[in-house]
mmCIF file of C-alpha atoms and ligand atoms in Angstrom:
data_model
loop_
_atom_site.group_PDB
_atom_site.id
_atom_site.type_symbol
_atom_site.label_atom_id
_atom_site.label_comp_id
_atom_site.label_asym_id
_atom_site.label_seq_id
_atom_site.Cartn_x
_atom_site.Cartn_y
_atom_site.Cartn_z
ATOM 1 C CA MET A 156 0.000 0.000 0.000
ATOM 2 C CA SER A 157 1.462 3.346 -0.956
ATOM 3 C CA VAL A 158 1.154 6.221 1.438
ATOM 4 C CA THR A 159 0.767 9.674 -0.029
ATOM 5 C CA PRO A 160 3.224 11.894 1.826
ATOM 6 C CA GLN A 161 1.668 14.853 3.549
ATOM 7 C CA ALA A 162 3.174 18.041 2.113
ATOM 8 C CA THR A 163 5.125 20.090 4.651
ATOM 9 C CA PRO A 164 3.595 23.527 5.072
ATOM 10 C CA LEU A 165 5.766 26.296 3.694
ATOM 11 C CA ILE A 166 5.131 28.384 6.820
ATOM 12 C CA THR A 167 4.030 27.123 10.218
ATOM 13 C CA ALA A 168 3.445 29.142 13.381
ATOM 14 C CA LYS A 169 3.120 27.211 16.628
ATOM 15 C CA ASN A 170 1.907 29.101 19.679
ATOM 16 C CA LEU A 171 3.733 32.190 18.441
ATOM 17 C CA TRP A 172 3.949 35.248 20.694
ATOM 18 C CA LYS A 173 5.493 38.663 20.116
ATOM 19 C CA LYS A 174 6.019 41.232 22.846
ATOM 20 C CA TYR A 175 7.808 44.574 22.853
ATOM 21 C CA GLY A 176 8.629 45.074 26.547
ATOM 22 C CA ASN A 177 5.289 44.858 28.336
ATOM 23 C CA ASN A 178 3.349 45.375 25.117
ATOM 24 C CA THR A 179 1.943 42.025 23.987
ATOM 25 C CA VAL A 180 1.398 42.490 20.258
ATOM 26 C CA LEU A 181 0.616 38.954 19.062
ATOM 27 C CA GLU A 182 -0.366 35.894 21.092
ATOM 28 C CA ARG A 183 -1.071 32.221 20.477
ATOM 29 C CA ILE A 184 -0.764 32.345 16.688
ATOM 30 C CA ASN A 185 -1.137 28.863 15.190
ATOM 31 C CA ILE A 186 -1.242 28.604 11.416
ATOM 32 C CA SER A 187 -0.042 26.506 8.496
ATOM 33 C CA VAL A 188 0.382 28.016 5.059
ATOM 34 C CA TYR A 189 1.090 25.967 1.948
ATOM 35 C CA ALA A 190 3.070 26.984 -1.118
ATOM 36 C CA GLY A 191 0.945 28.908 -3.589
ATOM 37 C CA GLU A 192 -1.502 30.437 -1.124
ATOM 38 C CA PHE A 193 -2.275 34.169 -1.287
ATOM 39 C CA ILE A 194 -2.903 35.321 2.266
ATOM 40 C CA THR A 195 -4.492 38.715 2.811
ATOM 41 C CA MET A 196 -4.373 40.219 6.305
ATOM 42 C CA VAL A 197 -6.714 42.835 7.768
ATOM 43 C CA GLY A 198 -7.200 44.209 11.276
ATOM 44 C CA THR A 199 -7.327 47.387 13.305
ATOM 45 C CA SER A 200 -4.374 49.733 13.235
ATOM 46 C CA GLY A 201 -1.614 48.662 15.608
ATOM 47 C CA CYS A 202 -2.793 45.064 16.031
ATOM 48 C CA GLY A 203 0.461 43.582 14.760
ATOM 49 C CA LYS A 204 0.037 42.833 11.052
ATOM 50 C CA SER A 205 3.295 44.518 10.045
ATOM 51 C CA THR A 206 5.021 42.887 12.994
ATOM 52 C CA PHE A 207 3.927 39.492 11.705
ATOM 53 C CA LEU A 208 5.307 40.324 8.229
ATOM 54 C CA LYS A 209 8.596 41.439 9.808
ATOM 55 C CA MET A 210 8.812 38.113 11.638
ATOM 56 C CA LEU A 211 8.259 36.279 8.351
ATOM 57 C CA LEU A 212 11.007 38.391 6.797
ATOM 58 C CA GLY A 213 13.398 37.696 9.675
ATOM 59 C CA MET A 214 13.611 41.342 10.790
ATOM 60 C CA GLU A 215 11.930 40.561 14.124
ATOM 61 C CA GLU A 216 12.254 37.486 16.331
ATOM 62 C CA ALA A 217 9.430 35.701 18.117
ATOM 63 C CA THR A 218 9.287 36.211 21.879
ATOM 64 C CA SER A 219 8.139 32.604 22.257
ATOM 65 C CA GLY A 220 6.731 29.820 20.141
ATOM 66 C CA GLU A 221 7.923 28.718 16.741
ATOM 67 C CA LEU A 222 7.865 30.185 13.251
ATOM 68 C CA LEU A 223 8.976 27.621 10.689
ATOM 69 C CA LEU A 224 9.903 27.753 7.004
ATOM 70 C CA ASP A 225 9.781 24.292 5.392
ATOM 71 C CA GLY A 226 9.520 22.869 8.909
ATOM 72 C CA LYS A 227 12.740 24.548 10.106
ATOM 73 C CA PRO A 228 13.180 27.736 12.167
ATOM 74 C CA ILE A 229 12.902 30.729 9.866
ATOM 75 C CA PRO A 230 16.302 32.391 9.311
ATOM 76 C CA ASN A 231 16.505 35.353 11.672
ATOM 77 C CA GLU A 232 17.717 37.724 9.020
ATOM 78 C CA PRO A 233 16.251 38.560 5.603
ATOM 79 C CA ASP A 234 17.479 36.305 2.805
ATOM 80 C CA GLN A 235 16.766 35.519 -0.813
ATOM 81 C CA SER A 236 13.767 33.275 -0.064
ATOM 82 C CA ARG A 237 11.622 36.229 1.026
ATOM 83 C CA GLY A 238 11.063 39.585 -0.686
ATOM 84 C CA ILE A 239 9.129 42.548 0.666
ATOM 85 C CA VAL A 240 7.354 45.625 -0.717
ATOM 86 C CA PHE A 241 6.308 48.430 1.634
ATOM 87 C CA GLN A 242 3.661 51.113 1.207
ATOM 88 C CA GLN A 243 6.287 53.824 1.128
ATOM 89 C CA TYR A 244 8.423 53.607 -1.930
ATOM 90 C CA SER A 245 11.683 51.916 -1.010
ATOM 91 C CA VAL A 246 13.720 52.577 -4.134
ATOM 92 C CA PHE A 247 17.111 54.290 -4.472
ATOM 93 C CA PRO A 248 16.495 57.869 -5.670
ATOM 94 C CA HIS A 249 19.917 58.343 -7.282
ATOM 95 C CA LEU A 250 19.676 55.233 -9.489
ATOM 96 C CA THR A 251 17.666 54.705 -12.674
ATOM 97 C CA VAL A 252 14.860 52.154 -12.843
ATOM 98 C CA LEU A 253 17.155 49.584 -14.470
ATOM 99 C CA GLU A 254 20.006 50.277 -12.038
ATOM 100 C CA ASN A 255 17.674 49.914 -9.057
ATOM 101 C CA VAL A 256 16.763 46.374 -10.112
ATOM 102 C CA ILE A 257 20.322 45.417 -11.081
ATOM 103 C CA LEU A 258 21.629 46.585 -7.716
ATOM 104 C CA ALA A 259 19.149 44.364 -5.863
ATOM 105 C CA ARG A 260 20.492 41.387 -7.840
ATOM 106 C CA GLU A 261 24.160 42.382 -7.520
ATOM 107 C CA PHE A 262 23.921 42.464 -3.751
ATOM 108 C CA GLU A 263 22.615 38.917 -3.782
ATOM 109 C CA HIS A 264 25.518 37.605 -5.892
ATOM 110 C CA SER A 265 28.261 39.693 -4.435
ATOM 111 C CA PRO A 266 27.194 41.235 -1.145
ATOM 112 C CA LEU A 267 30.640 42.473 -0.153
ATOM 113 C CA ILE A 268 31.401 44.575 -3.178
ATOM 114 C CA GLY A 269 27.945 44.855 -4.709
ATOM 115 C CA LYS A 270 29.381 44.700 -8.228
ATOM 116 C CA LEU A 271 29.335 42.164 -11.033
ATOM 117 C CA PHE A 272 31.442 42.188 -14.172
ATOM 118 C CA GLY A 273 31.464 40.884 -17.750
ATOM 119 C CA GLY A 274 29.165 38.047 -18.763
ATOM 120 C CA LYS A 275 27.580 37.760 -15.339
ATOM 121 C CA LYS A 276 26.709 41.445 -15.403
ATOM 122 C CA GLN A 277 25.122 41.151 -18.865
ATOM 123 C CA LYS A 278 23.018 38.206 -17.674
ATOM 124 C CA VAL A 279 21.749 40.261 -14.743
ATOM 125 C CA ILE A 280 20.973 43.202 -17.051
ATOM 126 C CA ASP A 281 18.961 40.880 -19.321
ATOM 127 C CA GLU A 282 17.070 39.413 -16.358
ATOM 128 C CA ALA A 283 16.333 42.876 -14.971
ATOM 129 C CA LYS A 284 15.049 44.091 -18.339
ATOM 130 C CA ALA A 285 12.798 41.035 -18.712
ATOM 131 C CA LEU A 286 11.368 41.553 -15.237
ATOM 132 C CA LEU A 287 10.848 45.274 -15.819
ATOM 133 C CA GLU A 288 9.008 44.395 -19.006
ATOM 134 C CA SER A 289 6.702 42.058 -17.083
ATOM 135 C CA VAL A 290 5.831 44.868 -14.639
ATOM 136 C CA GLY A 291 5.263 47.319 -17.512
ATOM 137 C CA LEU A 292 8.307 49.557 -17.021
ATOM 138 C CA THR A 293 10.198 49.002 -20.290
ATOM 139 C CA PRO A 294 9.573 52.605 -21.466
ATOM 140 C CA SER A 295 11.018 53.907 -18.176
ATOM 141 C CA LEU A 296 14.295 51.972 -17.860
ATOM 142 C CA ALA A 297 16.435 55.122 -17.872
ATOM 143 C CA LYS A 298 14.179 57.238 -15.662
ATOM 144 C CA TYR A 299 14.918 58.162 -12.065
ATOM 145 C CA PRO A 300 12.365 57.455 -9.290
ATOM 146 C CA HIS A 301 11.362 61.149 -8.998
ATOM 147 C CA GLU A 302 10.207 60.975 -12.623
ATOM 148 C CA LEU A 303 7.822 58.071 -11.859
ATOM 149 C CA SER A 304 4.210 58.086 -10.664
ATOM 150 C CA GLY A 305 3.299 56.338 -7.391
ATOM 151 C CA GLY A 306 2.063 53.276 -9.271
ATOM 152 C CA MET A 307 5.253 53.108 -11.341
ATOM 153 C CA LYS A 308 7.375 53.347 -8.185
ATOM 154 C CA GLN A 309 5.491 50.393 -6.718
ATOM 155 C CA ARG A 310 5.988 48.446 -9.960
ATOM 156 C CA LEU A 311 9.708 49.125 -9.536
ATOM 157 C CA ALA A 312 9.661 48.062 -5.869
ATOM 158 C CA ILE A 313 7.933 44.810 -6.880
ATOM 159 C CA ALA A 314 10.543 44.179 -9.600
ATOM 160 C CA GLN A 315 13.309 44.815 -7.038
ATOM 161 C CA ALA A 316 11.779 42.214 -4.732
ATOM 162 C CA LEU A 317 11.254 39.656 -7.514
ATOM 163 C CA ILE A 318 14.700 39.862 -9.167
ATOM 164 C CA ARG A 319 16.023 37.757 -6.296
ATOM 165 C CA GLN A 320 13.469 35.042 -7.163
ATOM 166 C CA PRO A 321 11.908 34.758 -3.710
ATOM 167 C CA ARG A 322 9.441 32.000 -2.928
ATOM 168 C CA ILE A 323 7.565 34.240 -0.533
ATOM 169 C CA LEU A 324 6.472 37.792 -1.318
ATOM 170 C CA LEU A 325 5.507 40.013 1.624
ATOM 171 C CA LEU A 326 3.409 43.061 0.792
ATOM 172 C CA ASP A 327 2.763 45.705 3.470
ATOM 173 C CA GLU A 328 -0.125 47.823 2.161
ATOM 174 C CA PRO A 329 1.651 48.190 -1.168
ATOM 175 C CA PHE A 330 -1.247 49.914 -2.914
ATOM 176 C CA GLY A 331 -2.539 51.987 0.023
ATOM 177 C CA ALA A 332 -1.244 55.278 -1.371
ATOM 178 C CA LEU A 333 -2.486 54.758 -4.933
ATOM 179 C CA ASP A 334 -5.582 56.108 -6.708
ATOM 180 C CA PRO A 335 -8.383 53.564 -7.235
ATOM 181 C CA GLY A 336 -7.848 53.230 -11.008
ATOM 182 C CA ILE A 337 -4.132 52.633 -10.606
ATOM 183 C CA ARG A 338 -4.851 50.216 -7.789
ATOM 184 C CA ALA A 339 -7.055 48.111 -10.081
ATOM 185 C CA ASP A 340 -4.166 47.862 -12.573
ATOM 186 C CA MET A 341 -1.831 46.837 -9.750
ATOM 187 C CA HIS A 342 -4.276 44.118 -8.663
ATOM 188 C CA GLN A 343 -4.105 42.541 -12.101
ATOM 189 C CA LEU A 344 -0.314 42.841 -12.092
ATOM 190 C CA ILE A 345 0.153 41.212 -8.700
ATOM 191 C CA LEU A 346 -2.196 38.328 -9.584
ATOM 192 C CA LYS A 347 -0.261 37.768 -12.824
ATOM 193 C CA LEU A 348 3.113 37.795 -11.007
ATOM 194 C CA TRP A 349 1.812 35.511 -8.247
ATOM 195 C CA ARG A 350 0.892 32.895 -10.859
ATOM 196 C CA GLU A 351 3.901 33.335 -13.147
ATOM 197 C CA HIS A 352 6.489 33.260 -10.356
ATOM 198 C CA ASN A 353 4.748 30.534 -8.290
ATOM 199 C CA LEU A 354 4.772 32.825 -5.278
ATOM 200 C CA THR A 355 3.270 32.463 -1.847
ATOM 201 C CA VAL A 356 2.013 35.916 -0.911
ATOM 202 C CA PHE A 357 1.286 37.533 2.471
ATOM 203 C CA MET A 358 -0.332 40.925 2.001
ATOM 204 C CA VAL A 359 -1.473 43.471 4.601
ATOM 205 C CA THR A 360 -4.318 45.694 3.486
ATOM 206 C CA HIS A 361 -6.808 48.068 5.085
ATOM 207 C CA ASP A 362 -9.256 47.428 2.266
ATOM 208 C CA LEU A 363 -11.442 44.414 2.973
ATOM 209 C CA SER A 364 -12.709 44.234 -0.614
ATOM 210 C CA GLU A 365 -9.122 44.210 -1.831
ATOM 211 C CA GLY A 366 -8.391 41.419 0.654
ATOM 212 C CA PHE A 367 -11.266 39.334 -0.666
ATOM 213 C CA TYR A 368 -10.524 40.083 -4.281
ATOM 214 C CA LEU A 369 -6.840 39.175 -4.195
ATOM 215 C CA GLY A 370 -6.574 36.524 -1.503
ATOM 216 C CA THR A 371 -7.175 32.790 -1.574
ATOM 217 C CA ARG A 372 -7.391 33.061 2.213
ATOM 218 C CA LEU A 373 -8.175 36.050 4.392
ATOM 219 C CA TRP A 374 -7.034 36.539 7.970
ATOM 220 C CA VAL A 375 -8.577 38.986 10.418
ATOM 221 C CA PHE A 376 -6.286 40.024 13.285
ATOM 222 C CA ASP A 377 -8.040 41.074 16.485
ATOM 223 C CA LYS A 378 -7.773 40.795 20.253
ATOM 224 C CA LEU A 379 -9.858 38.040 21.808
ATOM 225 C CA ARG A 380 -9.118 39.273 25.316
ATOM 226 C CA ARG A 381 -8.945 42.869 26.458
ATOM 227 C CA ASP A 382 -8.218 44.583 29.763
ATOM 228 C CA PRO A 383 -9.438 48.203 29.632
ATOM 229 C CA HIS A 384 -7.050 49.116 32.472
ATOM 230 C CA SER A 385 -4.066 47.572 30.726
ATOM 231 C CA PRO A 386 -4.499 47.825 26.941
ATOM 232 C CA GLU A 387 -1.069 46.284 26.286
ATOM 233 C CA ALA A 388 -1.654 43.183 28.418
ATOM 234 C CA TYR A 389 -3.065 41.028 25.638
ATOM 235 C CA GLY A 390 -2.085 40.560 22.020
ATOM 236 C CA ALA A 391 -3.974 40.012 18.815
ATOM 237 C CA ASN A 392 -4.777 36.622 17.367
ATOM 238 C CA ILE A 393 -6.075 35.495 13.967
ATOM 239 C CA THR A 394 -9.779 35.575 14.781
ATOM 240 C CA TYR A 395 -11.035 34.684 11.302
ATOM 241 C CA ASP A 396 -9.183 32.456 8.842
ATOM 242 C CA LEU A 397 -11.405 32.363 5.787
ATOM 243 C CA PRO A 398 -10.809 30.463 2.568
ATOM 244 C CA VAL A 399 -11.856 32.724 -0.287
ATOM 245 C CA THR A 400 -13.747 30.411 -2.597
ATOM 246 C CA ARG A 401 -16.810 32.573 -3.077
ATOM 247 C CA LYS A 402 -17.296 35.226 -5.700
ATOM 248 C CA LYS A 403 -14.196 37.303 -5.277
ATOM 249 C CA THR A 404 -15.748 40.686 -4.535
ATOM 250 C CA GLU A 405 -18.352 39.494 -2.045
ATOM 251 C CA VAL A 406 -17.669 40.269 1.633
ATOM 252 C CA PRO A 407 -19.303 37.779 4.019
ATOM 253 C CA GLN A 408 -21.939 39.215 6.312
ATOM 254 C CA GLU A 409 -20.271 38.161 9.559
ATOM 255 C CA ILE A 410 -17.221 40.317 9.024
ATOM 256 C CA LYS A 411 -18.922 43.103 7.074
ATOM 257 C CA ALA A 412 -19.995 44.466 10.446
ATOM 258 C CA ALA A 413 -16.350 44.634 11.522
ATOM 259 C CA GLU A 414 -15.317 46.532 8.401
ATOM 260 C CA ILE A 415 -15.937 49.938 9.948
ATOM 261 C CA ALA A 416 -13.357 49.154 12.602
ATOM 262 C CA LEU A 417 -10.592 48.228 10.163
HETATM 263 N N1 ATP B 742 10.206 48.113 16.923
HETATM 264 C C1 ATP B 742 9.185 48.268 17.780
HETATM 265 N N2 ATP B 742 9.424 48.521 19.077
HETATM 266 C C2 ATP B 742 8.420 48.654 19.957
HETATM 267 N N3 ATP B 742 7.111 48.545 19.634
HETATM 268 C C3 ATP B 742 6.820 48.287 18.348
HETATM 269 C C4 ATP B 742 7.824 48.136 17.354
HETATM 270 N N4 ATP B 742 7.227 47.874 16.167
HETATM 271 C C5 ATP B 742 5.908 47.884 16.405
HETATM 272 N N5 ATP B 742 5.657 48.121 17.708
HETATM 273 C C6 ATP B 742 4.335 48.153 18.339
HETATM 274 O O1 ATP B 742 3.688 46.943 18.012
HETATM 275 C C7 ATP B 742 2.304 47.169 17.809
HETATM 276 C C8 ATP B 742 1.896 46.623 16.453
HETATM 277 O O2 ATP B 742 2.448 47.420 15.420
HETATM 278 P P1 ATP B 742 2.275 47.014 13.887
HETATM 279 O O3 ATP B 742 2.966 48.069 13.083
HETATM 280 O O4 ATP B 742 2.694 45.614 13.689
HETATM 281 O O5 ATP B 742 0.696 47.116 13.699
HETATM 282 P P2 ATP B 742 -0.170 47.079 12.368
HETATM 283 O O6 ATP B 742 -1.311 46.169 12.623
HETATM 284 O O7 ATP B 742 0.686 46.758 11.199
HETATM 285 O O8 ATP B 742 -0.661 48.597 12.290
HETATM 286 P P3 ATP B 742 -1.072 49.507 11.022
HETATM 287 O O9 ATP B 742 -2.288 48.872 10.434
HETATM 288 O O10 ATP B 742 -1.365 50.837 11.645
HETATM 289 O O11 ATP B 742 0.110 49.530 10.099
HETATM 290 C C9 ATP B 742 2.073 48.662 17.994
HETATM 291 O O12 ATP B 742 1.620 48.863 19.308
HETATM 292 C C10 ATP B 742 3.445 49.254 17.814
HETATM 293 O O13 ATP B 742 3.585 50.433 18.550
#
């Protein structure tokens, strides 16, 4: 009799807690996430969504509990397996669009000197150009960030994250500062890149509709326990973990009521 092996989750959290001093930010987080999922994360301001992303990136360590990548403790510093895009544009202002993407790749290959030469350099240039084409920036290769719109800057930030071929893409409100029309274009782009690059995505958003539209699974962060005399005593948990199989734009009734608070 053959036994079908159970796939190891890409990310597992086991009784994960995060505290800053006496401030309990996250408590008792238990989740498993498989390769290819698109997790969207909503919750009130300050409830620890960005902190959770930073822990996935390796910028912050758990206070207790386990956070595993492929069943092993997640490396406690950022590496090539995980890329991140923030709401505020994180590109180098003194470099062109093409140079910004090349630099991200050069640091990966040659972190001490940050420079590649000859054939290797040409290969990186070709890869960067191909990626910039896939995010729609081919006409802007020689432009500097100040010459780009907000949407174009975010396209560049996404290309910078993807040039290192991460398996996991972390997005911290990447479209929060963009106009609605531009945001709709970015939604199509991120869905295309998610499929083409076989990514697992964790995305923080304040827009519940966006969360339902993009995600295959939506998490709501909230506090289950509160002490009005000691607001920092308890941390947030994932209070809803919803598979998004319904019509993508429909928000379920039970959390529609909570939308005002997000
Ligand atoms: N480096 C830090 N040192 C101390 N406290 C921190 C640090 N980073 C975050 N915090 C605290 O952790 C809590 C959660 O912050 P976090 O940014 O993760 O929330 P969030 O849910 O992402 O909020 P928002 O939706 O407003 O971005 C806040 O109380 C914040 O003040």
